[in-house]
Amino acid sequence: MDCRTMVKRNKDQKKNERSPCFTIIHLHLQLPKAVLMKRLTLLVVVVFIGLNNCFSQPLSRREQSLQAEKIREACRHAWHGYKTYAWGYDALKPVSKTGYNWYKRSFLMTPVDAFDTFILLGMKKEAAEAKKIIFSELSFDLDVEVQFFEMNIRLVGGLLSAYDLTGEKRFLELAADLGRRLLPVFNSATGMPYRYVNLKTGKSRGAVSNPAEIGTCMLEFGKLTQYTKDSLFFKTAKKAALEVFRRRSDIDLVGTTIDVNTGEWKNTESQIGACIDSYYEYLFKTWLLFGDKECKAAWEIHNKAILKRLYTETIHGSYFTRVDFRSGRETNSWYGALDAFYPGILVLSGEIATARKIQQGNFHMWTAFNLEPETFDFITDSIVEPAYPLRPENIESCFYLYRSTKDPQYQRMGQRMINDIISKCRTHAGFAALKNVVTLEKEDSMESFFFAETLKYAYLLFAPDSTLDLKKWVFNTEAHPMKIVKW
Ligand code: DMJ
């Protein structure tokens, strides 16, 4: 039965129910096919142009400042929850309204990660509260085994940034003390760090590590060298990153896990997300922050290989696929929330056109599922891991693209993302990660990077450029701004 016959039959049955919309469709279905097709195409084009125009419409100054204020309010709400239910702990559990420590003692992850965000958002009272508890309670003189990577990006990074922003020596003393206690982690056969180290004894363990955990400390350790004049920090950190680079494959990619004693690759899948992401980021940013040419050259070699082997264009935008790092053969077409950082780095390195295409893909990943999932398959357009732990990377890329192009679509994208977070993740006590972006079921977790990164990048997207001048500052991977100073 063709459409026209069907409509004719229905006409008799439903004469009295006809709506104007039905009448229009009915009249159109009686047109010759060619005319119908033309009209349909025209309709699609009109709707597309309409949507596009609305998206490329710049936000007025008032809209921008209202959006910035909305983000500041979200930040105040999250901090209020932390203060009320988790004061002194590493983090707030926003559903059960309790505090949570990573180890047997708190290292004040949330106050340290949040401090520079408060400064940039102009939240003086909150900054003073965070500083007070950091200065009175934070100590690293503890017999505790910690994860090197997280302690470095959140705490060493956060404290150094606090020092750069305020000039208060106590922040630097704390950062340098922690940095020294972390140094024994590099005592492996290759000089690449183990994953865990005891802050008192220096005993380290966890030989199977990954490029991100090995190569993400040059910014923090370089800063420590600049400020303490102890060259060991930067030398050690750079050697470790270059040990990974030295073990790249013939097609210039790295694998996902490696043994820091034998130097043998354990997982040979190459991708740009978890376990690798910030290794690439730091090679490039070590050039930006310190002018290190060796790191720049290493980044260029990797970036060329990434764009050649992993970069994939689709009708929804571009993504990075996953391949075996030696053969270049595709392992699967998974992409996720962590991978979304790459346009930001491409903007900094001047590859705007490619960054734009990937951001289009990033935005599709966000809108196709309500909110971005941790991982999705960009070929089947389906979710692999449905969680959303309040990650910043997608908004981070909007921020860099907007700063460099002033194209309003990136503010609009970021606005959609942060407003989704505010409306879908808010709890009475703060903001909660999601177990599932489709069902919106909440997880009892609010990672400190929600303060350090998600809220900061979102705010900066709507704040005047002068709030943080990218010619003078470089963000570490936890979004702690580090001042470029002459070395
Ligand atoms: C942050 O802790 C850092 O950005 C890290 O490099 C990986 N991503 C998380 C937040 O998603």
Coordinates of C-alpha atoms and ligand atoms in Angstrom, one line a residue:
M1 CA 0.0 0.0 0.0
D2 CA 1.5 3.4 -1.0
C3 CA 1.2 6.5 1.1
R4 CA -1.5 8.1 -0.8
T5 CA -3.8 5.1 -0.6
M6 CA -3.1 4.8 3.1
V7 CA -4.0 8.5 3.6
K8 CA -7.2 8.1 1.6
R9 CA -8.4 5.2 3.8
N10 CA -7.5 7.0 7.0
K11 CA -9.3 10.1 5.7
D12 CA -12.6 8.2 5.8
Q13 CA -12.0 6.9 9.2
K14 CA -10.6 10.0 10.9
K15 CA -12.5 12.8 9.2
N16 CA -13.4 14.4 12.4
E17 CA -9.9 14.3 14.0
R18 CA -8.0 16.2 11.4
S19 CA -5.6 18.9 12.6
P20 CA -4.3 21.8 10.4
C21 CA -0.9 20.1 10.5
F22 CA -2.5 16.9 9.2
T23 CA -4.2 18.8 6.5
I24 CA -0.9 20.3 5.3
I25 CA 0.8 16.9 5.3
H26 CA -2.2 15.4 3.5
L27 CA -2.2 18.0 0.8
H28 CA 1.5 17.6 0.3
L29 CA 1.3 13.9 0.0
Q30 CA -1.0 14.3 -3.0
L31 CA 1.6 16.3 -4.9
P32 CA 3.7 14.7 -7.6
K33 CA 6.8 13.0 -6.1
A34 CA 9.3 15.4 -7.7
V35 CA 7.6 18.5 -6.3
L36 CA 7.3 16.8 -2.9
M37 CA 11.0 16.0 -2.8
K38 CA 11.9 19.6 -3.7
R39 CA 9.7 21.0 -1.0
L40 CA 11.1 18.6 1.6
T41 CA 14.7 19.5 0.7
L42 CA 13.8 23.2 1.0
L43 CA 12.3 22.6 4.4
V44 CA 15.4 20.7 5.6
V45 CA 17.7 23.6 4.3
V46 CA 15.5 26.2 6.0
V47 CA 15.5 24.4 9.3
F48 CA 19.3 23.8 9.1
I49 CA 20.1 27.5 8.3
G50 CA 17.8 28.6 11.1
L51 CA 19.5 26.4 13.7
N52 CA 22.9 27.3 12.4
N53 CA 22.1 31.0 12.6
C54 CA 20.9 30.8 16.1
F55 CA 24.1 28.9 17.0
S56 CA 26.4 31.5 15.4
Q57 CA 24.6 34.4 17.0
P58 CA 27.0 36.0 19.5
L59 CA 26.0 36.2 23.1
S60 CA 25.4 39.8 24.3
R61 CA 27.6 41.1 27.1
R62 CA 24.7 40.8 29.4
E63 CA 24.1 37.2 28.5
Q64 CA 27.8 36.4 29.0
S65 CA 27.9 38.0 32.4
L66 CA 24.7 36.2 33.4
Q67 CA 26.2 32.9 32.4
A68 CA 29.4 33.7 34.3
E69 CA 27.3 34.5 37.3
K70 CA 25.4 31.2 37.0
I71 CA 28.7 29.4 37.0
R72 CA 29.9 31.3 40.1
E73 CA 26.7 30.4 41.8
A74 CA 27.3 26.7 41.0
C75 CA 30.8 27.0 42.4
R76 CA 29.5 28.6 45.6
H77 CA 26.9 25.9 46.0
A78 CA 29.5 23.1 45.6
W79 CA 31.8 24.8 48.1
H80 CA 29.0 25.3 50.6
G81 CA 28.2 21.6 50.4
Y82 CA 31.9 20.7 50.9
K83 CA 32.1 23.1 53.9
T84 CA 28.9 21.8 55.5
Y85 CA 29.3 18.1 55.0
A86 CA 33.0 17.3 54.3
W87 CA 35.1 20.1 55.8
G88 CA 38.7 19.0 56.1
Y89 CA 38.2 15.9 54.0
D90 CA 39.6 15.4 50.5
A91 CA 36.3 15.5 48.8
L92 CA 32.5 15.7 49.3
K93 CA 30.1 12.8 48.6
P94 CA 27.3 14.9 47.3
V95 CA 24.5 12.3 47.5
S96 CA 25.1 10.8 51.0
K97 CA 26.4 14.2 52.2
T98 CA 29.5 12.9 53.9
G99 CA 33.3 13.5 53.5
Y100 CA 35.7 11.2 51.8
N101 CA 39.5 10.7 52.0
W102 CA 41.7 9.1 49.4
Y103 CA 44.1 7.8 52.0
K104 CA 44.2 7.3 55.7
R105 CA 44.7 11.1 56.2
S106 CA 43.3 14.0 54.2
F107 CA 45.5 16.0 51.8
L108 CA 42.7 18.6 51.3
M109 CA 42.4 17.8 47.6
T110 CA 39.3 19.9 47.3
P111 CA 40.5 23.1 48.9
V112 CA 43.9 22.9 47.1
D113 CA 42.3 22.1 43.7
A114 CA 39.6 24.8 44.2
F115 CA 41.8 27.7 45.5
D116 CA 42.9 29.2 42.2
T117 CA 39.4 28.8 40.7
F118 CA 38.1 31.0 43.6
I119 CA 40.8 33.5 42.8
L120 CA 39.9 33.6 39.1
L121 CA 36.2 33.7 39.7
G122 CA 36.7 36.6 42.1
M123 CA 35.4 34.6 45.1
K124 CA 37.5 36.2 47.8
K125 CA 35.7 34.8 50.8
E126 CA 35.9 31.2 49.5
A127 CA 39.6 31.7 48.6
A128 CA 40.3 33.0 52.1
E129 CA 38.6 30.0 53.6
A130 CA 40.5 27.5 51.4
K131 CA 43.8 29.2 52.2
K132 CA 43.2 29.2 55.9
I133 CA 42.6 25.4 56.1
I134 CA 45.6 24.7 53.7
F135 CA 48.0 26.8 55.8
S136 CA 46.8 25.4 59.1
E137 CA 46.2 21.7 58.3
L138 CA 48.1 20.6 55.2
S139 CA 51.1 18.5 55.9
F140 CA 53.0 15.9 53.8
D141 CA 55.1 14.5 56.7
L142 CA 53.1 11.3 56.8
D143 CA 53.8 7.6 56.5
V144 CA 51.3 7.2 53.7
E145 CA 51.7 5.7 50.2
V146 CA 50.2 7.9 47.5
Q147 CA 49.7 7.9 43.8
F148 CA 52.4 10.0 42.3
F149 CA 50.4 11.3 39.3
E150 CA 47.3 12.5 41.2
M151 CA 49.4 14.1 44.0
N152 CA 51.4 15.9 41.4
I153 CA 48.8 17.3 39.1
R154 CA 46.3 18.3 41.8
L155 CA 48.5 19.2 44.8
V156 CA 51.9 20.2 43.5
G157 CA 50.2 21.9 40.6
G158 CA 47.5 23.6 42.7
L159 CA 50.0 24.9 45.3
L160 CA 52.4 26.2 42.6
S161 CA 49.6 28.0 40.9
A162 CA 48.4 29.4 44.2
Y163 CA 51.9 30.7 44.7
D164 CA 52.0 32.2 41.2
L165 CA 48.7 33.9 41.7
T166 CA 49.3 35.3 45.2
G167 CA 53.0 35.4 45.8
E168 CA 52.5 33.8 49.2
K169 CA 55.6 31.8 50.1
R170 CA 53.8 29.2 52.2
F171 CA 52.2 27.8 49.0
L172 CA 55.6 27.3 47.5
E173 CA 57.1 25.7 50.6
L174 CA 54.3 23.2 50.7
A175 CA 54.7 22.4 46.9
A176 CA 58.5 22.0 47.3
D177 CA 58.1 19.8 50.3
L178 CA 55.7 17.5 48.5
G179 CA 57.9 17.6 45.4
R180 CA 60.9 16.4 47.4
R181 CA 58.9 13.6 49.0
L182 CA 57.7 12.4 45.5
L183 CA 61.2 12.3 44.0
P184 CA 62.1 8.7 45.1
V185 CA 59.4 7.5 42.8
F186 CA 61.8 7.9 39.9
N187 CA 64.3 5.4 41.3
S188 CA 63.5 2.7 38.7
A189 CA 65.9 1.0 36.4
T190 CA 64.9 3.3 33.5
G191 CA 64.3 6.5 35.4
M192 CA 60.6 6.4 34.6
P193 CA 58.5 6.8 37.8
Y194 CA 56.7 4.0 39.6
R195 CA 53.0 4.7 40.2
Y196 CA 53.1 4.9 44.0
V197 CA 55.4 6.3 46.6
N198 CA 55.5 6.5 50.4
L199 CA 55.8 10.1 51.5
K200 CA 57.9 9.3 54.5
T201 CA 60.1 6.3 53.5
G202 CA 60.3 6.9 49.7
K203 CA 59.4 3.3 49.2
S204 CA 57.9 2.9 45.7
R205 CA 55.9 0.3 43.9
G206 CA 53.8 -0.2 40.8
A207 CA 56.2 -0.9 38.0
V208 CA 53.5 -1.2 35.3
S209 CA 52.7 2.3 34.5
N210 CA 51.6 4.4 31.5
P211 CA 52.7 7.4 29.4
A212 CA 50.4 9.8 31.2
E213 CA 51.5 8.9 34.7
I214 CA 55.1 8.9 33.6
G215 CA 55.2 12.0 31.5
T216 CA 52.9 14.4 33.3
C217 CA 55.2 16.2 35.7
M218 CA 57.5 18.4 33.6
L219 CA 55.4 21.5 34.2
E220 CA 55.2 21.1 38.0
F221 CA 58.8 19.9 38.4
G222 CA 60.1 22.5 36.0
K223 CA 58.4 25.2 38.1
L224 CA 60.0 23.7 41.2
T225 CA 63.4 23.9 39.6
Q226 CA 62.7 27.5 38.6
Y227 CA 61.7 28.5 42.2
T228 CA 64.0 26.3 44.3
K229 CA 67.0 26.5 41.9
D230 CA 67.3 22.7 42.4
S231 CA 67.8 21.4 38.8
L232 CA 67.1 17.8 39.9
F233 CA 63.3 18.3 39.6
F234 CA 63.1 19.2 36.0
K235 CA 66.0 17.0 34.9
T236 CA 64.4 14.0 36.4
A237 CA 60.9 14.7 35.0
K238 CA 62.1 15.4 31.5
K239 CA 64.3 12.3 31.4
A240 CA 61.3 10.2 32.3
A241 CA 59.1 11.7 29.6
L242 CA 61.8 11.3 27.0
E243 CA 62.3 7.6 28.0
V244 CA 58.7 7.1 26.9
F245 CA 59.4 9.0 23.7
R246 CA 62.5 7.0 23.0
R247 CA 60.4 3.8 23.1
R248 CA 57.9 5.0 20.5
S249 CA 57.1 2.6 17.7
D250 CA 58.4 2.9 14.1
I251 CA 55.2 4.8 13.3
D252 CA 55.8 7.3 16.1
L253 CA 53.1 6.2 18.5
V254 CA 53.2 5.0 22.1
G255 CA 51.2 2.1 23.8
T256 CA 48.9 2.3 26.8
T257 CA 51.0 0.6 29.5
I258 CA 54.7 0.0 30.0
D259 CA 57.0 -1.6 32.6
V260 CA 59.2 1.2 34.1
N261 CA 62.0 -1.3 35.0
T262 CA 62.3 -3.3 31.8
G263 CA 61.0 -0.6 29.5
E264 CA 58.8 -3.2 27.9
W265 CA 55.4 -2.3 26.5
K266 CA 52.6 -4.2 28.2
N267 CA 49.6 -2.9 26.3
T268 CA 50.3 -1.9 22.8
E269 CA 47.0 -0.1 22.0
S270 CA 47.5 3.5 21.0
Q271 CA 44.9 6.2 21.5
I272 CA 44.8 9.7 22.9
G273 CA 42.6 9.2 26.0
A274 CA 43.1 7.5 29.4
C275 CA 46.7 6.6 30.3
I276 CA 48.2 8.6 27.4
D277 CA 46.5 12.0 27.1
S278 CA 48.5 14.3 29.3
Y279 CA 51.8 12.8 28.1
Y280 CA 51.2 14.4 24.8
E281 CA 49.8 17.5 26.4
Y282 CA 53.0 18.0 28.5
L283 CA 55.4 17.6 25.7
F284 CA 53.8 20.5 24.0
K285 CA 53.2 22.6 27.1
T286 CA 56.8 22.2 28.3
W287 CA 57.7 24.1 25.2
L288 CA 55.1 26.7 25.9
L289 CA 56.0 27.2 29.6
F290 CA 59.8 26.8 29.4
G291 CA 60.7 27.0 25.7
D292 CA 62.1 23.4 25.7
K293 CA 62.9 22.6 22.1
E294 CA 63.4 18.9 22.6
C295 CA 59.9 18.5 24.0
K296 CA 58.5 20.5 21.1
A297 CA 60.2 18.3 18.6
A298 CA 58.9 15.2 20.3
W299 CA 55.4 16.6 20.3
E300 CA 55.6 17.4 16.6
I301 CA 56.6 13.9 15.8
H302 CA 53.8 12.4 17.8
N303 CA 51.2 14.9 16.6
K304 CA 52.0 14.1 13.0
A305 CA 51.5 10.4 13.7
I306 CA 48.3 11.0 15.6
L307 CA 46.8 13.0 12.8
K308 CA 47.9 10.5 10.2
R309 CA 47.0 7.2 12.0
L310 CA 44.2 8.0 14.5
Y311 CA 42.4 11.0 13.1
T312 CA 39.1 10.0 11.5
E313 CA 36.4 12.2 9.8
T314 CA 32.7 11.3 10.1
I315 CA 29.5 13.0 9.2
H316 CA 29.2 14.1 12.8
G317 CA 32.7 15.6 13.0
S318 CA 36.1 14.2 13.6
Y319 CA 37.4 11.7 16.2
F320 CA 40.5 9.7 17.0
T321 CA 40.3 6.0 16.7
R322 CA 42.4 3.4 18.5
V323 CA 45.2 1.3 16.8
D324 CA 48.0 -1.0 17.6
F325 CA 51.0 1.2 18.1
R326 CA 53.3 -0.9 16.0
S327 CA 51.1 -2.0 13.1
G328 CA 48.7 0.9 13.0
R329 CA 45.9 -1.6 12.6
E330 CA 42.6 -0.3 14.1
T331 CA 41.6 -2.0 17.4
N332 CA 38.3 -0.3 17.9
S333 CA 36.6 3.0 17.2
W334 CA 36.1 4.1 20.8
Y335 CA 36.3 7.8 21.7
G336 CA 35.4 9.5 25.0
A337 CA 35.2 12.3 27.4
L338 CA 39.0 12.3 28.1
D339 CA 39.9 12.3 24.4
A340 CA 38.0 15.6 24.0
F341 CA 40.9 17.7 25.3
Y342 CA 42.9 17.4 22.0
P343 CA 41.3 20.4 20.1
G344 CA 42.6 22.6 23.0
I345 CA 46.2 21.5 22.3
L346 CA 45.7 21.9 18.6
V347 CA 44.5 25.5 19.1
L348 CA 47.6 26.3 21.1
S349 CA 49.8 24.8 18.4
G350 CA 48.0 26.7 15.7
E351 CA 46.0 23.9 14.0
I352 CA 42.6 25.6 14.2
A353 CA 40.8 24.0 11.2
T354 CA 41.5 20.5 12.5
A355 CA 40.6 21.5 16.1
R356 CA 37.2 22.9 14.8
K357 CA 36.4 19.6 13.1
I358 CA 37.2 17.6 16.3
Q359 CA 35.2 19.9 18.4
Q360 CA 32.2 19.3 16.1
G361 CA 32.6 15.6 16.9
N362 CA 33.0 16.4 20.6
F363 CA 29.7 18.4 20.6
H364 CA 27.9 15.5 18.8
M365 CA 29.2 13.2 21.6
W366 CA 27.6 15.5 24.1
T367 CA 24.3 16.1 22.4
A368 CA 23.6 12.6 21.1
F369 CA 23.3 11.1 24.5
N370 CA 21.9 13.9 26.7
L371 CA 25.4 14.5 28.2
E372 CA 28.7 13.0 27.1
P373 CA 29.4 9.4 28.1
E374 CA 32.8 8.3 29.3
T375 CA 33.3 6.3 26.1
F376 CA 31.2 5.8 22.9
D377 CA 31.8 4.1 19.6
F378 CA 31.9 6.8 16.9
I379 CA 31.1 4.4 14.1
T380 CA 28.1 2.8 15.6
D381 CA 27.2 6.0 17.4
S382 CA 26.5 4.0 20.6
I383 CA 27.5 4.2 24.2
V384 CA 30.3 2.0 25.5
E385 CA 30.7 3.3 29.1
P386 CA 27.7 5.4 30.2
A387 CA 29.2 7.3 33.2
Y388 CA 29.9 11.1 33.4
P389 CA 32.2 11.9 36.3
L390 CA 31.9 15.7 35.8
R391 CA 34.8 15.9 33.4
P392 CA 36.0 19.2 31.9
E393 CA 37.8 18.3 28.6
N394 CA 34.9 19.1 26.2
I395 CA 34.4 22.5 27.8
E396 CA 38.1 23.1 27.9
S397 CA 38.3 22.7 24.1
C398 CA 35.4 25.1 23.7
F399 CA 37.3 27.6 25.9
Y400 CA 40.5 27.4 23.7
L401 CA 38.6 27.5 20.5
Y402 CA 36.6 30.5 21.6
R403 CA 39.6 32.4 22.8
S404 CA 41.4 32.0 19.5
T405 CA 38.6 32.3 17.0
K406 CA 35.9 34.3 18.9
D407 CA 33.4 32.2 17.0
P408 CA 30.2 32.3 19.1
Q409 CA 29.4 28.7 18.4
Y410 CA 32.0 27.6 20.9
Q411 CA 30.4 29.8 23.7
R412 CA 27.1 28.3 22.7
M413 CA 28.5 24.8 22.9
G414 CA 30.0 25.4 26.3
Q415 CA 26.9 27.1 27.5
R416 CA 24.8 24.0 26.5
M417 CA 27.3 21.7 28.3
I418 CA 27.7 23.7 31.6
N419 CA 23.9 24.3 31.8
D420 CA 23.3 20.5 31.3
I421 CA 25.7 19.8 34.2
I422 CA 24.0 22.4 36.4
S423 CA 20.6 21.1 35.7
K424 CA 21.3 17.4 35.6
C425 CA 24.0 16.8 38.2
R426 CA 23.0 19.2 41.0
T427 CA 22.1 17.8 44.4
H428 CA 21.1 19.4 47.6
A429 CA 24.8 19.3 48.8
G430 CA 26.7 19.9 45.5
F431 CA 27.1 18.3 42.1
A432 CA 27.2 14.6 41.5
A433 CA 28.8 12.5 38.9
L434 CA 26.4 10.4 36.8
K435 CA 26.5 6.6 36.7
N436 CA 24.6 6.8 33.4
V437 CA 24.0 9.7 31.1
V438 CA 20.8 8.2 29.7
T439 CA 19.0 7.4 33.0
L440 CA 20.7 10.3 34.8
E441 CA 21.3 8.0 37.8
K442 CA 23.7 9.8 40.2
E443 CA 27.0 8.5 41.6
D444 CA 28.0 9.6 45.1
S445 CA 31.1 11.5 44.0
M446 CA 32.2 15.1 43.2
E447 CA 35.8 14.9 42.2
S448 CA 38.0 17.9 43.1
F449 CA 38.7 18.5 39.3
F450 CA 35.1 19.7 39.1
F451 CA 36.3 22.8 41.0
A452 CA 39.8 22.9 39.4
E453 CA 38.8 22.4 35.8
T454 CA 35.2 22.1 34.9
L455 CA 33.9 25.2 36.6
K456 CA 37.1 27.2 35.8
Y457 CA 37.1 26.5 32.1
A458 CA 33.3 27.1 31.9
Y459 CA 33.7 30.4 33.7
L460 CA 36.6 31.6 31.6
L461 CA 34.6 30.9 28.5
F462 CA 32.3 33.8 29.4
A463 CA 34.7 36.0 31.3
P464 CA 36.8 38.8 29.7
D465 CA 40.1 37.5 28.2
S466 CA 42.0 39.7 30.6
T467 CA 40.9 37.4 33.5
L468 CA 43.7 35.1 32.4
D469 CA 46.1 36.0 29.6
L470 CA 47.1 32.9 27.7
K471 CA 50.3 34.6 26.5
K472 CA 51.4 34.8 30.1
W473 CA 50.0 31.6 31.6
V474 CA 50.0 27.9 30.8
F475 CA 47.5 25.5 32.4
N476 CA 48.7 22.3 33.8
T477 CA 46.5 19.2 33.1
E478 CA 44.4 19.9 36.2
A479 CA 43.8 23.5 34.9
H480 CA 46.1 25.1 37.4
P481 CA 47.6 28.2 35.7
M482 CA 51.3 28.5 35.7
K483 CA 53.0 31.8 35.0
I484 CA 55.5 31.9 32.2
V485 CA 58.7 33.4 33.7
K486 CA 62.1 33.8 32.1
W487 CA 64.4 30.9 32.8
Ligands
DMJ1 C1 42.0 15.4 35.4 O1 42.4 14.9 36.6 C2 43.2 15.7 34.5 O2 42.8 16.6 33.5 C3 43.8 14.5 34.0 O3 44.9 14.8 33.1 C4 42.8 13.6 33.3 N1 41.5 14.1 33.4 C5 41.0 14.5 34.7 C6 39.7 15.1 34.6 O4 38.9 14.5 33.6

